[in-house]
Tab-separated table of N, CA and C in Angstrom:
chain	number	residue	atom	x	y	z
G	28	UNK	N	6.500	6.691	-5.154
G	28	UNK	CA	7.069	5.531	-4.450
G	28	UNK	C	5.912	4.819	-3.742
G	29	UNK	N	5.983	3.541	-3.634
G	29	UNK	CA	4.872	2.786	-2.975
G	29	UNK	C	5.250	2.705	-1.512
G	30	UNK	N	4.211	2.942	-0.711
G	30	UNK	CA	4.384	2.698	0.800
G	30	UNK	C	3.408	1.580	1.124
G	31	UNK	N	3.878	0.731	1.979
G	31	UNK	CA	3.056	-0.248	2.547
G	31	UNK	C	3.055	-0.228	4.105
G	32	UNK	N	1.850	-0.220	4.630
G	32	UNK	CA	1.640	-0.236	6.100
G	32	UNK	C	1.510	-1.584	6.506
G	33	UNK	N	2.327	-2.084	7.379
G	33	UNK	CA	2.347	-3.467	7.770
G	33	UNK	C	2.423	-3.773	9.315
G	34	UNK	N	2.296	-5.066	9.649
G	34	UNK	CA	2.469	-5.415	10.978
G	34	UNK	C	3.300	-6.765	10.954
G	35	UNK	N	4.205	-6.956	11.875
G	35	UNK	CA	5.122	-8.117	11.840
G	35	UNK	C	4.457	-9.465	11.785
G	36	UNK	N	3.286	-9.679	12.424
G	36	UNK	CA	2.626	-10.981	12.416
G	36	UNK	C	1.626	-11.145	11.304
G	37	UNK	N	1.617	-10.303	10.350
G	37	UNK	CA	0.560	-10.273	9.324
G	37	UNK	C	1.000	-11.047	8.108
G	38	UNK	N	0.281	-12.198	7.779
G	38	UNK	CA	0.621	-13.059	6.653
G	38	UNK	C	0.327	-12.337	5.356
G	39	UNK	N	-0.714	-11.510	5.176
G	39	UNK	CA	-0.956	-10.755	4.008
G	39	UNK	C	0.143	-9.742	3.743
G	40	UNK	N	0.691	-9.203	4.767
G	40	UNK	CA	1.773	-8.209	4.666
G	40	UNK	C	3.047	-8.871	4.097
G	41	UNK	N	3.291	-10.070	4.541
G	41	UNK	CA	4.434	-10.859	4.001
G	41	UNK	C	4.248	-11.232	2.519
G	42	UNK	N	2.980	-11.523	2.203
G	42	UNK	CA	2.667	-11.738	0.714
G	42	UNK	C	2.896	-10.622	-0.136
G	43	UNK	N	2.459	-9.381	0.296
G	43	UNK	CA	2.620	-8.206	-0.417
G	43	UNK	C	4.113	-7.892	-0.578
G	44	UNK	N	4.834	-7.970	0.458
G	44	UNK	CA	6.326	-7.629	0.293
G	44	UNK	C	7.010	-8.577	-0.625
G	45	UNK	N	6.636	-9.998	-0.483
G	45	UNK	CA	7.284	-10.935	-1.361
G	45	UNK	C	6.902	-10.675	-2.834
G	46	UNK	N	5.681	-10.220	-3.099
G	46	UNK	CA	5.286	-9.962	-4.440
G	46	UNK	C	6.044	-8.799	-5.017
G	47	UNK	N	6.108	-7.712	-4.230
G	47	UNK	CA	6.867	-6.555	-4.682
G	47	UNK	C	8.307	-6.843	-4.924
G	48	UNK	N	8.925	-7.662	-4.041
G	48	UNK	CA	10.361	-8.093	-4.303
G	48	UNK	C	10.392	-8.894	-5.529
G	49	UNK	N	9.528	-9.832	-5.724
G	49	UNK	CA	9.628	-10.667	-6.946
G	49	UNK	C	9.566	-9.913	-8.183
G	50	UNK	N	8.637	-8.808	-8.117
G	50	UNK	CA	8.507	-7.939	-9.385
G	50	UNK	C	9.525	-6.802	-9.318
G	51	UNK	N	10.453	-6.801	-8.392
G	51	UNK	CA	11.493	-5.753	-8.315
G	51	UNK	C	10.872	-4.373	-8.296
G	52	UNK	N	9.769	-4.258	-7.630
G	52	UNK	CA	9.149	-2.954	-7.388
G	52	UNK	C	9.598	-2.325	-6.048
G	53	UNK	N	10.281	-1.195	-6.119
G	53	UNK	CA	10.728	-0.642	-4.860
G	53	UNK	C	9.609	-0.110	-4.014
G	54	UNK	N	9.761	-0.135	-2.658
G	54	UNK	CA	8.697	0.297	-1.793
G	54	UNK	C	9.312	0.711	-0.496
G	55	UNK	N	8.575	1.385	0.306
G	55	UNK	CA	8.870	1.817	1.644
G	55	UNK	C	7.952	1.178	2.627
G	56	UNK	N	8.435	0.514	3.556
G	56	UNK	CA	7.563	-0.277	4.526
G	56	UNK	C	7.470	0.616	5.790
G	57	UNK	N	6.228	0.633	6.325
G	57	UNK	CA	5.991	1.270	7.557
G	57	UNK	C	5.317	0.421	8.508
G	58	UNK	N	6.101	-0.089	9.487
G	58	UNK	CA	5.430	-0.957	10.491
G	58	UNK	C	4.576	-0.113	11.413
G	59	UNK	N	3.335	-0.376	11.461
G	59	UNK	CA	2.370	0.472	12.189
G	59	UNK	C	2.613	0.406	13.678
G	60	UNK	N	3.394	-0.545	14.174
G	60	UNK	CA	3.561	-0.670	15.629
G	60	UNK	C	4.918	-0.072	16.044
G	61	UNK	N	5.852	0.008	15.158
G	61	UNK	CA	7.146	0.526	15.544
G	61	UNK	C	7.431	1.963	14.983
G	62	UNK	N	6.554	2.440	14.165
G	62	UNK	CA	6.660	3.792	13.516
G	62	UNK	C	5.451	4.623	13.940
G	63	UNK	N	5.746	5.757	14.489
G	63	UNK	CA	4.549	6.660	14.685
G	63	UNK	C	3.898	7.120	13.380
G	64	UNK	N	2.657	6.878	13.234
G	64	UNK	CA	1.956	7.310	11.972
G	64	UNK	C	1.678	8.734	12.106
G	65	UNK	N	2.189	9.581	11.209
G	65	UNK	CA	2.038	11.068	11.213
G	65	UNK	C	0.567	11.355	10.861
G	66	UNK	N	0.138	12.472	11.414
G	66	UNK	CA	-1.175	13.037	11.054
G	66	UNK	C	-1.447	13.060	9.541
G	67	UNK	N	-0.462	13.611	8.803
G	67	UNK	CA	-0.748	13.752	7.434
G	67	UNK	C	-0.852	12.500	6.708
G	68	UNK	N	-0.140	11.453	7.099
G	68	UNK	CA	-0.218	10.128	6.492
G	68	UNK	C	-1.636	9.527	6.712
G	69	UNK	N	-2.071	9.633	8.014
G	69	UNK	CA	-3.331	9.069	8.347
G	69	UNK	C	-4.577	9.854	7.592
G	70	UNK	N	-4.357	11.189	7.498
G	70	UNK	CA	-5.323	12.020	6.718
G	70	UNK	C	-5.407	11.522	5.310
G	71	UNK	N	-4.193	11.268	4.702
G	71	UNK	CA	-4.174	10.797	3.311
G	71	UNK	C	-4.947	9.435	3.174
G	72	UNK	N	-4.627	8.522	4.030
G	72	UNK	CA	-5.299	7.236	3.943
G	72	UNK	C	-6.756	7.350	4.100
G	73	UNK	N	-7.272	8.279	4.938
G	73	UNK	CA	-8.722	8.462	5.130
G	73	UNK	C	-9.277	9.040	3.873
G	74	UNK	N	-8.624	10.050	3.299
G	74	UNK	CA	-9.091	10.722	2.160
G	74	UNK	C	-9.117	9.792	0.940
G	75	UNK	N	-8.195	8.912	0.761
G	75	UNK	CA	-8.056	7.984	-0.301
G	75	UNK	C	-9.040	6.742	-0.160
G	76	UNK	N	-9.503	6.587	0.948
G	76	UNK	CA	-10.516	5.375	1.143
G	76	UNK	C	-11.735	5.712	0.512
G	77	UNK	N	-12.208	4.789	-0.429
G	77	UNK	CA	-13.450	5.046	-1.162
G	77	UNK	C	-14.699	4.911	-0.272
G	78	UNK	N	-14.598	4.070	0.772
G	78	UNK	CA	-15.754	3.827	1.683
G	78	UNK	C	-15.482	4.373	3.100
G	79	UNK	N	-14.731	5.381	3.201
G	79	UNK	CA	-14.447	5.989	4.440
G	79	UNK	C	-13.686	5.070	5.415
G	80	UNK	N	-14.050	5.137	6.628
G	80	UNK	CA	-13.311	4.283	7.683
G	80	UNK	C	-13.508	2.810	7.415
G	81	UNK	N	-14.525	2.383	6.707
G	81	UNK	CA	-14.713	0.931	6.521
G	81	UNK	C	-13.586	0.288	5.784
G	82	UNK	N	-12.926	1.074	4.905
G	82	UNK	CA	-11.793	0.493	4.133
G	82	UNK	C	-10.590	0.224	4.969
G	83	UNK	N	-10.311	1.002	5.991
G	83	UNK	CA	-9.039	0.963	6.700
G	83	UNK	C	-9.116	0.538	8.045
G	84	UNK	N	-10.259	0.688	8.689
G	84	UNK	CA	-10.442	0.389	10.117
G	84	UNK	C	-11.212	-0.953	10.337
G	85	UNK	N	-10.630	-1.747	11.143
G	85	UNK	CA	-11.318	-3.041	11.528
G	85	UNK	C	-12.267	-2.798	12.729
G	86	UNK	N	-13.546	-2.761	12.402
G	86	UNK	CA	-14.530	-2.501	13.412
G	86	UNK	C	-14.621	-3.637	14.392
G	87	UNK	N	-14.077	-4.768	14.017
G	87	UNK	CA	-14.037	-6.004	14.836
G	87	UNK	C	-12.832	-6.051	15.782
G	88	UNK	N	-12.027	-5.060	15.760
G	88	UNK	CA	-10.767	-5.045	16.513
G	88	UNK	C	-11.087	-5.094	18.080
G	89	UNK	N	-10.355	-5.672	18.723
G	89	UNK	CA	-10.528	-5.839	20.224
G	89	UNK	C	-10.755	-4.520	20.934
G	90	UNK	N	-9.943	-3.467	20.668
G	90	UNK	CA	-10.013	-2.216	21.246
G	90	UNK	C	-11.364	-1.588	21.004
G	91	UNK	N	-11.893	-1.614	19.812
G	91	UNK	CA	-13.175	-1.060	19.396
G	91	UNK	C	-14.249	-1.759	20.157
G	92	UNK	N	-14.198	-3.035	20.013
G	92	UNK	CA	-15.245	-3.942	20.695
G	92	UNK	C	-15.341	-3.772	22.180
G	93	UNK	N	-14.155	-3.907	22.867
G	93	UNK	CA	-14.172	-3.962	24.316
G	93	UNK	C	-14.532	-2.603	24.895
G	94	UNK	N	-14.095	-1.496	24.221
G	94	UNK	CA	-14.388	-0.128	24.686
G	94	UNK	C	-15.637	0.500	24.057
G	95	UNK	N	-16.269	-0.211	23.251
G	95	UNK	CA	-17.488	0.178	22.616
G	95	UNK	C	-17.361	1.589	21.911
G	96	UNK	N	-16.225	1.668	21.146
G	96	UNK	CA	-15.849	2.848	20.519
G	96	UNK	C	-16.728	3.065	19.267
G	97	UNK	N	-17.279	4.156	19.085
G	97	UNK	CA	-18.044	4.454	17.896
G	97	UNK	C	-17.281	5.433	16.985
G	98	UNK	N	-16.613	4.878	16.058
G	98	UNK	CA	-15.748	5.626	15.168
G	98	UNK	C	-16.531	6.786	14.403
G	99	UNK	N	-17.734	6.355	14.073
G	99	UNK	CA	-18.613	7.387	13.216
G	99	UNK	C	-18.890	8.683	14.056
G	100	UNK	N	-18.863	8.596	15.407
G	100	UNK	CA	-19.102	9.778	16.132
G	100	UNK	C	-17.863	10.687	16.362
G	101	UNK	N	-16.742	10.169	15.959
G	101	UNK	CA	-15.495	11.015	16.063
G	101	UNK	C	-15.317	11.993	14.992
G	102	UNK	N	-14.674	13.111	15.344
G	102	UNK	CA	-14.229	14.049	14.295
G	102	UNK	C	-12.991	13.399	13.601
G	103	UNK	N	-12.594	13.968	12.460
G	103	UNK	CA	-11.499	13.429	11.817
G	103	UNK	C	-10.210	13.559	12.689
G	104	UNK	N	-10.079	14.687	13.267
G	104	UNK	CA	-8.923	14.826	14.148
G	104	UNK	C	-8.926	13.825	15.324
G	105	UNK	N	-10.064	13.619	15.965
G	105	UNK	CA	-10.176	12.613	16.999
G	105	UNK	C	-9.854	11.237	16.563
G	106	UNK	N	-10.375	10.917	15.329
G	106	UNK	CA	-10.036	9.598	14.762
G	106	UNK	C	-8.581	9.410	14.480
G	107	UNK	N	-7.952	10.441	13.981
G	107	UNK	CA	-6.511	10.429	13.682
G	107	UNK	C	-5.715	10.081	14.902
G	108	UNK	N	-6.033	10.834	16.029
G	108	UNK	CA	-5.346	10.638	17.283
G	108	UNK	C	-5.653	9.241	17.864
G	109	UNK	N	-6.891	8.757	17.647
G	109	UNK	CA	-7.275	7.451	18.157
G	109	UNK	C	-6.427	6.376	17.421
G	110	UNK	N	-6.286	6.548	16.125
G	110	UNK	CA	-5.536	5.615	15.356
G	110	UNK	C	-4.053	5.615	15.775
G	111	UNK	N	-3.495	6.855	15.992
G	111	UNK	CA	-2.136	6.969	16.425
G	111	UNK	C	-1.863	6.244	17.748
G	112	UNK	N	-2.840	6.308	18.608
G	112	UNK	CA	-2.709	5.635	19.945
G	112	UNK	C	-3.012	4.152	19.902
G	113	UNK	N	-3.767	3.727	18.795
G	113	UNK	CA	-4.217	2.330	18.717
G	113	UNK	C	-4.068	1.895	17.283
G	114	UNK	N	-2.884	1.763	16.855
G	114	UNK	CA	-2.645	1.431	15.417
G	114	UNK	C	-3.170	-0.004	15.048
G	115	UNK	N	-3.440	-0.769	16.005
G	115	UNK	CA	-3.849	-2.148	15.704
G	115	UNK	C	-5.311	-2.133	15.069
G	116	UNK	N	-5.988	-1.065	15.115
G	116	UNK	CA	-7.363	-0.989	14.594
G	116	UNK	C	-7.300	-0.835	13.022
G	117	UNK	N	-6.100	-0.554	12.531
G	117	UNK	CA	-5.945	-0.486	11.012
G	117	UNK	C	-5.942	-1.821	10.367
G	118	UNK	N	-6.700	-2.027	9.278
G	118	UNK	CA	-6.570	-3.185	8.431
G	118	UNK	C	-5.173	-3.218	7.834
G	119	UNK	N	-4.686	-4.414	7.483
G	119	UNK	CA	-3.342	-4.485	6.875
G	119	UNK	C	-3.273	-5.544	5.899
G	120	UNK	N	-2.357	-5.421	4.960
G	120	UNK	CA	-1.612	-4.250	4.658
G	120	UNK	C	-2.342	-3.317	3.933
G	121	UNK	N	-1.840	-1.980	4.063
G	121	UNK	CA	-2.369	-0.838	3.208
G	121	UNK	C	-1.229	-0.533	2.213
G	122	UNK	N	-1.548	-0.576	0.952
G	122	UNK	CA	-0.612	-0.313	-0.112
G	122	UNK	C	-1.106	1.025	-0.780
G	123	UNK	N	-0.106	1.977	-0.941
G	123	UNK	CA	-0.489	3.268	-1.441
G	123	UNK	C	0.665	3.874	-2.255
G	124	UNK	N	0.261	4.427	-3.340
G	124	UNK	CA	1.284	5.300	-4.071
G	124	UNK	C	0.597	6.503	-4.563
G	125	UNK	N	1.191	7.258	-5.571
G	125	UNK	CA	0.567	8.554	-5.941
G	125	UNK	C	-0.888	8.376	-6.519
G	126	UNK	N	-1.078	7.234	-7.175
G	126	UNK	CA	-2.489	7.042	-7.815
G	126	UNK	C	-3.303	5.919	-7.366
G	127	UNK	N	-2.666	4.952	-6.676
G	127	UNK	CA	-3.403	3.715	-6.322
G	127	UNK	C	-3.399	3.508	-4.792
G	128	UNK	N	-4.458	2.735	-4.380
G	128	UNK	CA	-4.641	2.523	-2.984
G	128	UNK	C	-5.311	1.109	-2.912
G	129	UNK	N	-4.804	0.270	-2.102
G	129	UNK	CA	-5.316	-1.010	-1.879
G	129	UNK	C	-5.190	-1.451	-0.394
G	130	UNK	N	-6.161	-2.221	0.111
G	130	UNK	CA	-6.066	-2.748	1.424
G	130	UNK	C	-6.294	-4.215	1.298
G	131	UNK	N	-5.201	-4.833	2.007
G	131	UNK	CA	-5.241	-6.302	1.874
G	131	UNK	C	-4.435	-6.817	0.667
G	132	UNK	N	-4.210	-8.130	0.664
G	132	UNK	CA	-3.489	-8.652	-0.527
G	132	UNK	C	-4.488	-9.308	-1.397
G	133	UNK	N	-4.477	-8.885	-2.673
G	133	UNK	CA	-5.361	-9.489	-3.704
G	133	UNK	C	-4.371	-9.717	-4.932
G	134	UNK	N	-4.210	-10.978	-5.299
G	134	UNK	CA	-3.357	-11.307	-6.342
G	134	UNK	C	-3.555	-10.620	-7.640
G	135	UNK	N	-4.826	-10.397	-7.994
G	135	UNK	CA	-5.089	-9.673	-9.289
G	135	UNK	C	-5.000	-8.128	-9.120
G	136	UNK	N	-5.582	-7.598	-8.040
G	136	UNK	CA	-5.541	-6.187	-7.846
G	136	UNK	C	-4.191	-5.558	-7.742
G	137	UNK	N	-3.307	-6.265	-7.115
G	137	UNK	CA	-1.917	-5.797	-6.799
G	137	UNK	C	-1.195	-5.535	-8.117
G	138	UNK	N	-1.603	-6.174	-9.177
G	138	UNK	CA	-0.854	-5.983	-10.451
G	138	UNK	C	-0.958	-4.517	-10.933
G	139	UNK	N	-1.931	-3.758	-10.439
G	139	UNK	CA	-2.005	-2.437	-10.769
G	139	UNK	C	-0.833	-1.588	-10.339
G	140	UNK	N	-0.113	-2.077	-9.397
G	140	UNK	CA	1.128	-1.408	-8.860
G	140	UNK	C	2.423	-1.606	-9.805
G	141	UNK	N	2.265	-2.484	-10.747
G	141	UNK	CA	3.392	-2.696	-11.745
G	141	UNK	C	3.291	-1.384	-12.642
G	142	UNK	N	4.261	-0.699	-12.831
G	142	UNK	CA	4.196	0.572	-13.671
G	142	UNK	C	3.687	0.260	-15.085
G	143	UNK	N	2.837	1.050	-15.578
G	143	UNK	CA	2.190	0.886	-16.878
G	143	UNK	C	3.085	0.491	-17.928
G	144	UNK	N	4.327	1.195	-18.031
G	144	UNK	CA	5.234	0.861	-19.031
G	144	UNK	C	5.705	-0.571	-18.958
G	145	UNK	N	5.879	-1.142	-17.839
G	145	UNK	CA	6.280	-2.485	-17.656
G	145	UNK	C	5.156	-3.428	-17.860
G	146	UNK	N	3.908	-3.067	-17.511
G	146	UNK	CA	2.718	-3.899	-17.828
G	146	UNK	C	2.594	-4.116	-19.257
G	147	UNK	N	2.747	-2.944	-20.069
G	147	UNK	CA	2.594	-3.102	-21.521
G	147	UNK	C	3.558	-3.980	-22.125
G	148	UNK	N	4.828	-3.917	-21.629
G	148	UNK	CA	5.937	-4.732	-22.151
G	148	UNK	C	5.657	-6.233	-21.810
G	149	UNK	N	5.139	-6.428	-20.631
G	149	UNK	CA	4.891	-7.821	-20.157
G	149	UNK	C	3.877	-8.466	-21.004
G	150	UNK	N	2.908	-7.654	-21.511
G	150	UNK	CA	1.777	-8.254	-22.356
G	150	UNK	C	2.226	-8.433	-23.749
G	151	UNK	N	3.404	-7.945	-24.134
G	151	UNK	CA	3.830	-8.040	-25.511
G	151	UNK	C	4.041	-9.458	-25.910
G	152	UNK	N	3.525	-9.942	-27.050
G	152	UNK	CA	3.673	-11.323	-27.408
G	152	UNK	C	4.762	-11.635	-28.398
G	153	UNK	N	5.121	-10.708	-29.234
G	153	UNK	CA	6.039	-10.958	-30.303
G	153	UNK	C	7.453	-10.557	-29.962
G	154	UNK	N	8.335	-11.572	-29.794
G	154	UNK	CA	9.654	-11.212	-29.432
G	154	UNK	C	10.435	-10.541	-30.546
G	155	UNK	N	9.919	-10.653	-31.805
G	155	UNK	CA	10.580	-9.951	-32.821
G	155	UNK	C	10.312	-8.473	-32.794
G	156	UNK	N	9.074	-8.059	-32.358
G	156	UNK	CA	8.639	-6.756	-32.325
G	156	UNK	C	9.011	-6.108	-30.991
G	157	UNK	N	8.869	-6.795	-29.871
G	157	UNK	CA	8.992	-6.329	-28.495
G	157	UNK	C	10.488	-6.312	-28.076
G	158	UNK	N	10.938	-5.327	-27.464
G	158	UNK	CA	12.247	-5.422	-26.772
G	158	UNK	C	12.261	-6.482	-25.659
G	159	UNK	N	13.425	-6.916	-25.344
G	159	UNK	CA	13.536	-7.906	-24.250
G	159	UNK	C	13.093	-7.322	-22.943
G	160	UNK	N	12.077	-7.922	-22.367
G	160	UNK	CA	11.423	-7.419	-21.180
G	160	UNK	C	12.402	-7.216	-20.004
G	161	UNK	N	13.175	-8.143	-19.743
G	161	UNK	CA	14.112	-8.040	-18.590
G	161	UNK	C	15.093	-6.931	-18.720
G	162	UNK	N	15.574	-6.643	-19.891
G	162	UNK	CA	16.537	-5.609	-20.120
G	162	UNK	C	15.812	-4.198	-19.918
G	163	UNK	N	14.656	-4.090	-20.462
G	163	UNK	CA	13.919	-2.865	-20.306
G	163	UNK	C	13.514	-2.632	-18.868
G	164	UNK	N	13.125	-3.688	-18.201
G	164	UNK	CA	12.762	-3.662	-16.734
G	164	UNK	C	13.949	-3.061	-15.946
G	165	UNK	N	15.105	-3.587	-16.211
G	165	UNK	CA	16.306	-3.209	-15.436
G	165	UNK	C	16.586	-1.649	-15.667
G	166	UNK	N	16.414	-1.345	-17.018
G	166	UNK	CA	16.731	0.095	-17.420
G	166	UNK	C	15.698	0.948	-16.728
G	167	UNK	N	14.413	0.491	-16.780
G	167	UNK	CA	13.324	1.365	-16.237
G	167	UNK	C	13.589	1.677	-14.783
G	168	UNK	N	13.888	0.732	-13.928
G	168	UNK	CA	14.175	0.834	-12.525
G	168	UNK	C	15.472	1.701	-12.185
G	169	UNK	N	16.432	1.465	-13.102
G	169	UNK	CA	17.646	2.254	-12.869
G	169	UNK	C	17.313	3.797	-13.039
G	170	UNK	N	16.559	4.078	-14.132
G	170	UNK	CA	16.188	5.453	-14.380
G	170	UNK	C	15.310	6.025	-13.252
G	171	UNK	N	14.348	5.257	-12.705
G	171	UNK	CA	13.468	5.593	-11.651
G	171	UNK	C	14.279	5.889	-10.377
G	172	UNK	N	15.196	5.065	-10.022
G	172	UNK	CA	16.114	5.255	-8.816
G	172	UNK	C	16.907	6.590	-9.039
G	173	UNK	N	17.359	6.843	-10.232
G	173	UNK	CA	18.168	8.143	-10.366
G	173	UNK	C	17.202	9.267	-10.155
G	174	UNK	N	15.951	9.192	-10.614
G	174	UNK	CA	15.020	10.286	-10.468
G	174	UNK	C	14.671	10.591	-9.082
G	175	UNK	N	14.671	9.599	-8.194
G	175	UNK	CA	14.251	9.742	-6.850
G	175	UNK	C	15.409	10.229	-5.949
G	176	UNK	N	16.577	10.281	-6.514
G	176	UNK	CA	17.744	10.753	-5.647
G	176	UNK	C	17.892	12.280	-5.681
């Protein structure tokens, strides 16, 4: 299941949610300001970041600048607790599922979150050979919803 970490005033977050809805891709939204981010979640985000803290933490955030916080000097546990206390330092949106991880909205890269089976069908050119995409899409999501119950 796709999780997106968002903030209410974030335009990129609204774009991601609109894109996922348009493509009928189910997701779970986590507002970083109204939901306590669990230690395990934050640890997973840090582990999945290819460039460490640079991928998910805004070094230009007001809290970091004003308090002259050096993220690099923190242990992982200290960093996790700092993020929990100051979620505004996270870049947004953060989109994550079992295999993919993306920070921010990128119209091309977000396509990776369309399930492979549906991407393959979408690329099919011959209507004689290919099943009707919309029918298969509905069937695919119906099956996925049943699996997750």
